[in-house]
XYZ file of C-alpha atoms in Angstrom:
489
model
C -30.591 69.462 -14.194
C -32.172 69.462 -17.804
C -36.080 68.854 -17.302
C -36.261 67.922 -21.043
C -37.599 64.508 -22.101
C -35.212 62.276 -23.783
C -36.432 60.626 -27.695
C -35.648 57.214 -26.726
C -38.247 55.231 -28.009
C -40.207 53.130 -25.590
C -39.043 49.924 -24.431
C -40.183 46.653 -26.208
C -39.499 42.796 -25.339
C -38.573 40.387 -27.629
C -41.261 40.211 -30.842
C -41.311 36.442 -29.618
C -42.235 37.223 -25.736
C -44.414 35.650 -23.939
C -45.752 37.504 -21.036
C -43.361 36.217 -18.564
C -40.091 37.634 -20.635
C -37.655 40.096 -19.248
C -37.253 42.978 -21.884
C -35.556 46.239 -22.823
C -36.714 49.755 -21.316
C -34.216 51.512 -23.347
C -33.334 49.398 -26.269
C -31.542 51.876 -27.759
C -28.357 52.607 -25.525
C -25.539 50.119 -26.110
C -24.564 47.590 -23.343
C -21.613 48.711 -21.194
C -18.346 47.225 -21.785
C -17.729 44.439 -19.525
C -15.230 44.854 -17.129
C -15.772 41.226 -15.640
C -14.723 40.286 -11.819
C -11.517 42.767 -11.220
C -13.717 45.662 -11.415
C -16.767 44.179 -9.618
C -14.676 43.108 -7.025
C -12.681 46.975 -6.824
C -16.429 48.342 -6.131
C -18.204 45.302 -4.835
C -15.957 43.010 -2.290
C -15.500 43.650 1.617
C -13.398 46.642 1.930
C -14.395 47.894 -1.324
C -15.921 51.068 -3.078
C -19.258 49.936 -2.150
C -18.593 48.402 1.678
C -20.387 50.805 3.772
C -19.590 49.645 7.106
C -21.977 48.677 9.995
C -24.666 50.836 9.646
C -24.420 54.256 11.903
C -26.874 56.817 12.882
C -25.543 59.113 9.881
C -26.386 57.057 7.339
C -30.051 56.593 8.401
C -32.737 58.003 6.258
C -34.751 60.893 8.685
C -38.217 59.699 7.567
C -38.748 56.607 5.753
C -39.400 53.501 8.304
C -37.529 50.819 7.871
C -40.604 48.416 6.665
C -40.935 49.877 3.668
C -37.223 47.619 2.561
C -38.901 44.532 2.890
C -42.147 45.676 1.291
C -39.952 46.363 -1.414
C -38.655 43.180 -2.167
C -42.108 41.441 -1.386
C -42.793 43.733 -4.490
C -40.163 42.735 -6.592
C -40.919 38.736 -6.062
C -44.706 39.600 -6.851
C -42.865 40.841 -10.217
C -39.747 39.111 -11.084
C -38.044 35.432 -10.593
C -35.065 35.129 -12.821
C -33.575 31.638 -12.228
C -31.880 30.985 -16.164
C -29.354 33.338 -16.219
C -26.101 32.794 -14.704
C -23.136 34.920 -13.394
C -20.299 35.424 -16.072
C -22.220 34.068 -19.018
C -24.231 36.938 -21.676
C -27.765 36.510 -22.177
C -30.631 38.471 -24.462
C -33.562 39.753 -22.055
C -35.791 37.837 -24.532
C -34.302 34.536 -24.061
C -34.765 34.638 -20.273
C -38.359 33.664 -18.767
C -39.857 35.452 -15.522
C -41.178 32.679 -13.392
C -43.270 35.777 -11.483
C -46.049 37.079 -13.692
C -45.151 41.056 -14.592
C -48.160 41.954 -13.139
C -49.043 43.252 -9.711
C -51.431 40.223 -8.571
C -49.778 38.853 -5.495
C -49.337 35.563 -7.002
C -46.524 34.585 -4.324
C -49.448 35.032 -2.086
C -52.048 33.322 -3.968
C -50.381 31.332 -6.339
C -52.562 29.439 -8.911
C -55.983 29.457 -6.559
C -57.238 27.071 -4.174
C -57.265 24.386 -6.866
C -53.868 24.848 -8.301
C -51.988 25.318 -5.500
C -53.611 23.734 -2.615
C -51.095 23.874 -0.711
C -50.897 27.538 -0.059
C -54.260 27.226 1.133
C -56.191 25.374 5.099
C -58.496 23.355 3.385
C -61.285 25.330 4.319
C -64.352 25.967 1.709
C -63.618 29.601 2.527
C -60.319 29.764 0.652
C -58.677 30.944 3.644
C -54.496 30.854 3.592
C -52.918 28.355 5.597
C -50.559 29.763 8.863
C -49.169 28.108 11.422
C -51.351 27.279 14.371
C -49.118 29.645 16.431
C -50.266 32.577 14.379
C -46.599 34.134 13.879
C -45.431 32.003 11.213
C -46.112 30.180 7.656
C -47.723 26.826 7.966
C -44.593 24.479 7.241
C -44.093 21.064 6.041
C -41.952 18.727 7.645
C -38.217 19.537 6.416
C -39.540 23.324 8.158
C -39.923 24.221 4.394
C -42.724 27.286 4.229
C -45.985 26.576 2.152
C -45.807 29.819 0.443
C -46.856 30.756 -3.454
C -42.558 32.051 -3.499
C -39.534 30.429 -1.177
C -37.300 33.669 -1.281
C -39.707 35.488 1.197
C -38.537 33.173 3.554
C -34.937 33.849 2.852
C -35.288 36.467 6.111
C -37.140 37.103 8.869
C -38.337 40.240 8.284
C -39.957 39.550 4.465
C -41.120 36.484 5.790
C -43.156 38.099 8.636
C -44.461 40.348 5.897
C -45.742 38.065 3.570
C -47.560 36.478 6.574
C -49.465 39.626 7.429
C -50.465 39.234 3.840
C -51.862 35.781 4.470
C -53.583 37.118 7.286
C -55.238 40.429 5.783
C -56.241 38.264 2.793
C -58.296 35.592 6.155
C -59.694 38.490 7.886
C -61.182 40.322 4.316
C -62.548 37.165 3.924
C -64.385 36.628 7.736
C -65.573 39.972 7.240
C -67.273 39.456 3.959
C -68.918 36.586 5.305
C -70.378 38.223 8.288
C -71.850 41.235 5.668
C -69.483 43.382 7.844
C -67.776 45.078 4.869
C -68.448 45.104 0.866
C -67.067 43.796 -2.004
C -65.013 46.240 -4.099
C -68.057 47.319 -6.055
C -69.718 48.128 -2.688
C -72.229 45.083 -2.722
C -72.997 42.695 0.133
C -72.683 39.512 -0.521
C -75.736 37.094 0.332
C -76.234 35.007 2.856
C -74.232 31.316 2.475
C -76.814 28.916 1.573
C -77.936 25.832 3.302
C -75.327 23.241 3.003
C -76.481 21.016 0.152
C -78.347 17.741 1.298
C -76.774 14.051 0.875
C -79.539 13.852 -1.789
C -80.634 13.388 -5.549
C -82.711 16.975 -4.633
C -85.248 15.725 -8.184
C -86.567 19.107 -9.903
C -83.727 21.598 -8.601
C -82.249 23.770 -11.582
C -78.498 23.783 -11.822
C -78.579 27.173 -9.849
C -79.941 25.428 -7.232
C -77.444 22.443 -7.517
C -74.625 25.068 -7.705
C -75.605 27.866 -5.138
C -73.009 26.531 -1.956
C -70.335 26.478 -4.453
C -71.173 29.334 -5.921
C -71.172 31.388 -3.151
C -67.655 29.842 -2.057
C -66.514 30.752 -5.271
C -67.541 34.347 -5.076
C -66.094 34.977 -1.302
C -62.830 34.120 -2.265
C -62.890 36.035 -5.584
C -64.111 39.425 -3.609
C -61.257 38.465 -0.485
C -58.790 38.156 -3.210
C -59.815 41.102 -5.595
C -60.336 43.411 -2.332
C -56.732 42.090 -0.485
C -55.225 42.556 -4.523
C -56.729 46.622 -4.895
C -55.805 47.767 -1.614
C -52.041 46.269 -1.977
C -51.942 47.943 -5.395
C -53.215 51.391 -3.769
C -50.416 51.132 -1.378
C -47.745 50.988 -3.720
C -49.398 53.716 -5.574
C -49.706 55.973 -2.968
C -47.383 55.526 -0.252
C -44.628 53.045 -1.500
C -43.256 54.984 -4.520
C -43.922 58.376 -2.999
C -41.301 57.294 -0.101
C -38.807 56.274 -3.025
C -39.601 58.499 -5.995
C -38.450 62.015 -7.078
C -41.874 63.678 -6.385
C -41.887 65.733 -9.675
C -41.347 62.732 -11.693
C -43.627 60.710 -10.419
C -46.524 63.159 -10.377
C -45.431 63.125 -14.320
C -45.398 59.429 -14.580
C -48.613 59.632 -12.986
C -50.485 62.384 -14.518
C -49.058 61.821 -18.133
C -48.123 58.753 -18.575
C -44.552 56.743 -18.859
C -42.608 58.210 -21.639
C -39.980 55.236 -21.406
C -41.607 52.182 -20.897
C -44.609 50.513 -22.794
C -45.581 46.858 -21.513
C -47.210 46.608 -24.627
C -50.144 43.884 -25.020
C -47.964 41.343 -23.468
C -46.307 42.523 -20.231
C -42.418 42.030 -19.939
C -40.390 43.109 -16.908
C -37.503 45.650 -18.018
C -34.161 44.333 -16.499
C -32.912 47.777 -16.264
C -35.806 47.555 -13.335
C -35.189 43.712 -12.199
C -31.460 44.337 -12.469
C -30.311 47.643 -11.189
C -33.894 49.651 -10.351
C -34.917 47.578 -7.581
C -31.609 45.743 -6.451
C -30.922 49.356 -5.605
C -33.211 49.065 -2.551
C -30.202 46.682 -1.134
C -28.859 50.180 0.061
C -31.638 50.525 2.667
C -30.881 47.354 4.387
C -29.334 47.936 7.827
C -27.064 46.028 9.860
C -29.442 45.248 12.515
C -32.869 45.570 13.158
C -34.926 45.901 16.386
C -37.761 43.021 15.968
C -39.693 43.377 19.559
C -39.059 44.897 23.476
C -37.148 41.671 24.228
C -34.982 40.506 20.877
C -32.543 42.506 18.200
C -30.608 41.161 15.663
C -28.427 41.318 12.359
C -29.849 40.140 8.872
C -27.267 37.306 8.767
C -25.399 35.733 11.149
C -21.875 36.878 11.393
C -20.658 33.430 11.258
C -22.143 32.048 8.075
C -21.988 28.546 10.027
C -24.045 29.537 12.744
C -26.744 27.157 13.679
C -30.181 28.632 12.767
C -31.419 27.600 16.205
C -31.691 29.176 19.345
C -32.525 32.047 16.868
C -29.787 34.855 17.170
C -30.409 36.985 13.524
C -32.974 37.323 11.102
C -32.543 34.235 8.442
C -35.602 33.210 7.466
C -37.004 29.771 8.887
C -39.368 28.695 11.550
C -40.488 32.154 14.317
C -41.697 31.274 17.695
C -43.489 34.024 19.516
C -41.041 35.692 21.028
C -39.613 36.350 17.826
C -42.174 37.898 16.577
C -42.315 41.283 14.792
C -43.589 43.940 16.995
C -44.569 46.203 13.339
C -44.527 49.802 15.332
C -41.003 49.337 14.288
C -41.323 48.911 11.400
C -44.315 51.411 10.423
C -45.562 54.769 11.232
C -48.437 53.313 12.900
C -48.746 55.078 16.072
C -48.140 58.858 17.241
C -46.717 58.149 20.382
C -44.313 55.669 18.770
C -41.165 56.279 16.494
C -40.457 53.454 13.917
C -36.487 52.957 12.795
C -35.940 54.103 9.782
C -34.152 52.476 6.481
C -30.229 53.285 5.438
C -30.155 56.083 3.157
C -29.755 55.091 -0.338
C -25.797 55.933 -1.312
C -23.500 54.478 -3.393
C -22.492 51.661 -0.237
C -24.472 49.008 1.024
C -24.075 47.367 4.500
C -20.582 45.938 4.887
C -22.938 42.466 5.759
C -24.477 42.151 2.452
C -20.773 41.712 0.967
C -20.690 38.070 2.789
C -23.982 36.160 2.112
C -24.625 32.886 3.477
C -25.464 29.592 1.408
C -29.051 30.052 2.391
C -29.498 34.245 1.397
C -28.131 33.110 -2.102
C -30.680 31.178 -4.217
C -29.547 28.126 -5.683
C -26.153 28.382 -3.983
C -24.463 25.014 -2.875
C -22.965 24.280 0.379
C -19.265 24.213 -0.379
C -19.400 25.575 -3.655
C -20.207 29.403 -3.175
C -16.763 31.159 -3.465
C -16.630 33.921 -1.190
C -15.709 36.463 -4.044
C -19.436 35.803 -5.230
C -20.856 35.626 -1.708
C -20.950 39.422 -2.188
C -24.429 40.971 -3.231
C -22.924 44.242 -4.938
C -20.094 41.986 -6.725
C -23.432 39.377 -7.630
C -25.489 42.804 -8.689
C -22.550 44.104 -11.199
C -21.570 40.729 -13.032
C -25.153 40.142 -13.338
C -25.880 43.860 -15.007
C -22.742 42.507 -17.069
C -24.386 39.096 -18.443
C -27.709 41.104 -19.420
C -25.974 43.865 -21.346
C -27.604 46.715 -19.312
C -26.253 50.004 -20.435
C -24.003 52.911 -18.429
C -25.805 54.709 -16.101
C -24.175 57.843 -18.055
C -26.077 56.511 -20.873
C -29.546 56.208 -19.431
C -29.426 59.242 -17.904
C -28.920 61.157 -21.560
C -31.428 58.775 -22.886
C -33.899 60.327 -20.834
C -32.772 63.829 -21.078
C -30.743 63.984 -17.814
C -26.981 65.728 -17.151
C -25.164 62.770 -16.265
C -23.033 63.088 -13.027
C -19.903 64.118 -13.269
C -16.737 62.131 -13.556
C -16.068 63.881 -9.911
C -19.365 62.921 -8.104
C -19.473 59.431 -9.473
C -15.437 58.961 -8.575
C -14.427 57.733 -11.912
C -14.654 58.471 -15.814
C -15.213 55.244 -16.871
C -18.966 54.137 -17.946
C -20.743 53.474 -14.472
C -22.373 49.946 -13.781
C -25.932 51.160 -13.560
C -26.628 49.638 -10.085
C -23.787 51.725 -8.715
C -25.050 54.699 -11.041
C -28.505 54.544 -9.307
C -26.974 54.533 -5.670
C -24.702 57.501 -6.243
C -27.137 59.749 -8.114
C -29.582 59.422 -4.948
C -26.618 60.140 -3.018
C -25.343 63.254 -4.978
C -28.522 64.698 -6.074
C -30.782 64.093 -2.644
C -28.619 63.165 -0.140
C -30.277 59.886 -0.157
C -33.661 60.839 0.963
C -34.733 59.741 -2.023
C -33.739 58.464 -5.761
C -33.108 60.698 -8.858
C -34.143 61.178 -12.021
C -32.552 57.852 -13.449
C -33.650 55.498 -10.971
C -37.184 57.164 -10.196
C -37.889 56.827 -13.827
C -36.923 53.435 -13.837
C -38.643 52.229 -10.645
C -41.629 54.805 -10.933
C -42.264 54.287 -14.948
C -41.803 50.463 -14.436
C -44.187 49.998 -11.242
C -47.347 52.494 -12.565
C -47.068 50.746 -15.786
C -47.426 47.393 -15.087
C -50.296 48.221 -12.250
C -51.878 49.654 -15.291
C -51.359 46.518 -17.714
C -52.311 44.431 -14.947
C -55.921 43.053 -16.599
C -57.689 42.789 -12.382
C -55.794 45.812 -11.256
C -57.985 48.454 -10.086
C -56.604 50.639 -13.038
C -58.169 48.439 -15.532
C -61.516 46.987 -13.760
C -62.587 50.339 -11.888
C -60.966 53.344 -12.319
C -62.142 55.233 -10.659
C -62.267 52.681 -6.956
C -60.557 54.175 -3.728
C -59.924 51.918 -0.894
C -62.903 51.002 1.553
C -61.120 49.374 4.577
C -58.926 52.275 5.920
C -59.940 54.396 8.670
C -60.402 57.025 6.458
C -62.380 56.555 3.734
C -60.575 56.887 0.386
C -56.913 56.056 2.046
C -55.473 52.914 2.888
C -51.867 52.989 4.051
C -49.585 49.622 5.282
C -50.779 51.062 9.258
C -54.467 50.059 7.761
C -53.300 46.633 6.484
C -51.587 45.718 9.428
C -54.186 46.713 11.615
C -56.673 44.955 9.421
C -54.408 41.672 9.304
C -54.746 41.540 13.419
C -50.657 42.868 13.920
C -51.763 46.092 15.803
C -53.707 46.291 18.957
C -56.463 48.897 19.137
């Protein structure tokens, strides 16, 4: 296929953005036609072009583990919360607001700080995260409802017990700052805590002295946070988008720069990304997933009904203990040990994701979800239709690509670019990985905004590599986990 660079111009948001706006990578390419619900529901309902079936052996990927899925969608909700538009309506990027910052900051983790968002947090002058006292789940509130900075990563199981190795990574940075057993990110100890300060007037002490406790409180949690932030944005970096990613592109993205997509002084998130880039991770999902020795299950129930307890599947909600994720499979985090691997990215998705329960649909109703719209791929192509993303013909010209063929994509009609994404993976790589259209699009729009994000490592110290791994310079999710208390020695 060509090599050549396309002359789109590089994508801009609405003049009037804020930095939480959705905008345009390729402004330039017309929207698709809308087709509206016949055609989504010809590629997207059960029995469909897009129903893949139970997942079987031959649709596995040979290498990637099957973690790196959910990692991918804690990703995208540390990036993107679109709750304004609406299926069958026609909204400008601009118009919408992204309730996620566009930056790479963890802020479903951390929120607005201990002061904001107290809730996220124990109480504890540490800043520590708050878990559940049984150490395999969120801390909840009564109703069961997680205290966590973003309620869609408890929408499964398996996100859910991500995001909580995140918690605990973020408590065990900090315990090992305090004890002086690791540095800060600029390699610098921090001092000793001070004396606690006395139930006293203290006459003649300088405001230093009056401040010092807090101070120091304040400076642990900003050197937890910055560390936990760094090594999160290294992994995406450097082991997440390299599992994903045409390697040839992103080495270019990386060593030169994205041609396509400028964030600009004011960050936007490009809905060819938030709509069709990312959602094309759906194809990875499996039918079932092996969670420990003792307990396997499906994503959703079969019966959407199903009671969520005695546990049976993967919905999110409360985990007891034996529940809990064993992550060897889930990672490559152990030579002797094999991890399951993710679905192959191809133009299907698991037949399960084609009839979502109430609670995998945000903001859906009981009673009033149709089962036409219960579908993910049918959701994912009426909602590329209400934000006027282009054919996946066209972005692939735009940047300089052959399109595929009416034969390989099935059809000579403009191609949603969801279903564009899947097949081009499919056609071009067998699925190992994605192609030129959607690595551009996922690799451009991830190295971009790590690089626009103002406390990324990009932007503070360029030159930083990870402290905490075994290795020095390399940090990989096997490090985190390991760090967060998930692996035994």
């Amino acid at each position: 296929m060509s090599a050549s660079h396309g002359t789109t111009p590089c994508g801009r948001a609405n003049p009037s953005a804020t930095s939480g706006d959705f905008g345009r990578m390729f402004p330039n390419p017309a929207p698709r036609k809308a087709t509206g619900l016949p055609l989504a529901l010809k590629y997207g309902a059960p029995g469909g072009i897009a129903d893949g079936g139970p997942t079987s052996d031959g649709q596995l990927s040979p290498e990637i583990p099957a973690g790196f899925t959910f990692l991918g969608q804690f990703i995208d909700h540390d990036l993107t919360l679109d709750v304004l538009s609406v299926l069958g309506g026609r909204f400008e990027p601009g118009d919408i607001t992204d309730f996620r910052t566009p930056r790479l900051d963890m802020d479903s983790v951390y929120g607005g700080g201990p002061v904001v968002s107290r809730h996220l947090y124990d109480g504890s002058p540490q800043g520590k995260l708050a878990i559940n006292p049984n150490g395999v789940d969120f801390a909840r509130i009564d109703s069961d409802v997680a205290r966590i900075g973003d309620p869609r990563n408890d929408e499964n199981m398996l996100l859910a017990q991500l995001h909580l190795q995140m918690i605990k990574f973020h408590n065990h940075v900090t315990d090992l700052l305090a004890q002086g057993t690791i540095t800060d990110a600029f390699g610098r100890r921090l001092p000793p805590k001070p004396a606690d300060e006395p139930p006293t007037q203290q006459p003649g002490a300088t405001l230093d002295q009056l401040l010092d406790v807090d101070n120091y409180y304040e400076a642990l949690y900003a050197s937890a946070r910055q560390l936990v932030q760094w090594h999160y944005q290294w992994i995406i970096l450097h082991e997440f988008l390299p599992n994903f990613v045409d390697p040839a592109i992103l080495r270019d993205i990386v060593d030169n720069g994205p041609r396509f997509f400028d964030p600009g002084e004011k960050p936007f998130m490009p809905i060819e990304f938030s709509a069709a880039g990312f959602r094309a991770f759906h194809s990875t999902i499996r039918s079932t997933y092996r969670i420990n020795e003792k307990f396997s299950g499906k994503l959703f129930p079969d019966n959407p009904d199903a009671p969520a307890l005695p546990r049976t599947d993967l919905r999110g909600g409360p985990v007891l203990p034996e529940h809990a994720i064993d992550w060897r499979f889930f990672f490559d985090v152990s030579r002797s040990f094999r991890p399951q691997t993710t679905r192959r990215i191809q133009g299907s998705i698991n037949t399960q994701l084609l009839d979502l329960p109430v609670s995998a649909v945000p903001g859906a109703k009981p009673g009033a979800l149709a089962r036409p719209v219960a579908s993910l791929a049918v959701r994912n192509l009426l909602r590329s239709e209400a934000l006027g993303l282009p054919s996946g013909q066209d972005i692939a010209r735009a940047i300089g690509d052959v399109p595929l063929s009416d034969a390989e994509l099935g059809t000579g009609e403009p191609m949603y670019l969801w279903y564009y994404i899947l097949r081009e993976a499919e056609v071009r790589n067998r699925g190992r990985h994605f192609g030129p259209v959607g690595s551009r699009i996922i690799g451009e729009t991830l190295v971009a905004l790590l690089r626009a994000t103002p406390s990324s490592y990009h932007q503070v110290y360029p030159t930083w590599q990870p402290t905490l791994g075994e290795t020095p310079g390399r940090f990989e999710m096997a490090d985190l986990l390991y760090l967060a208390g998930a692996l035994k020695d």
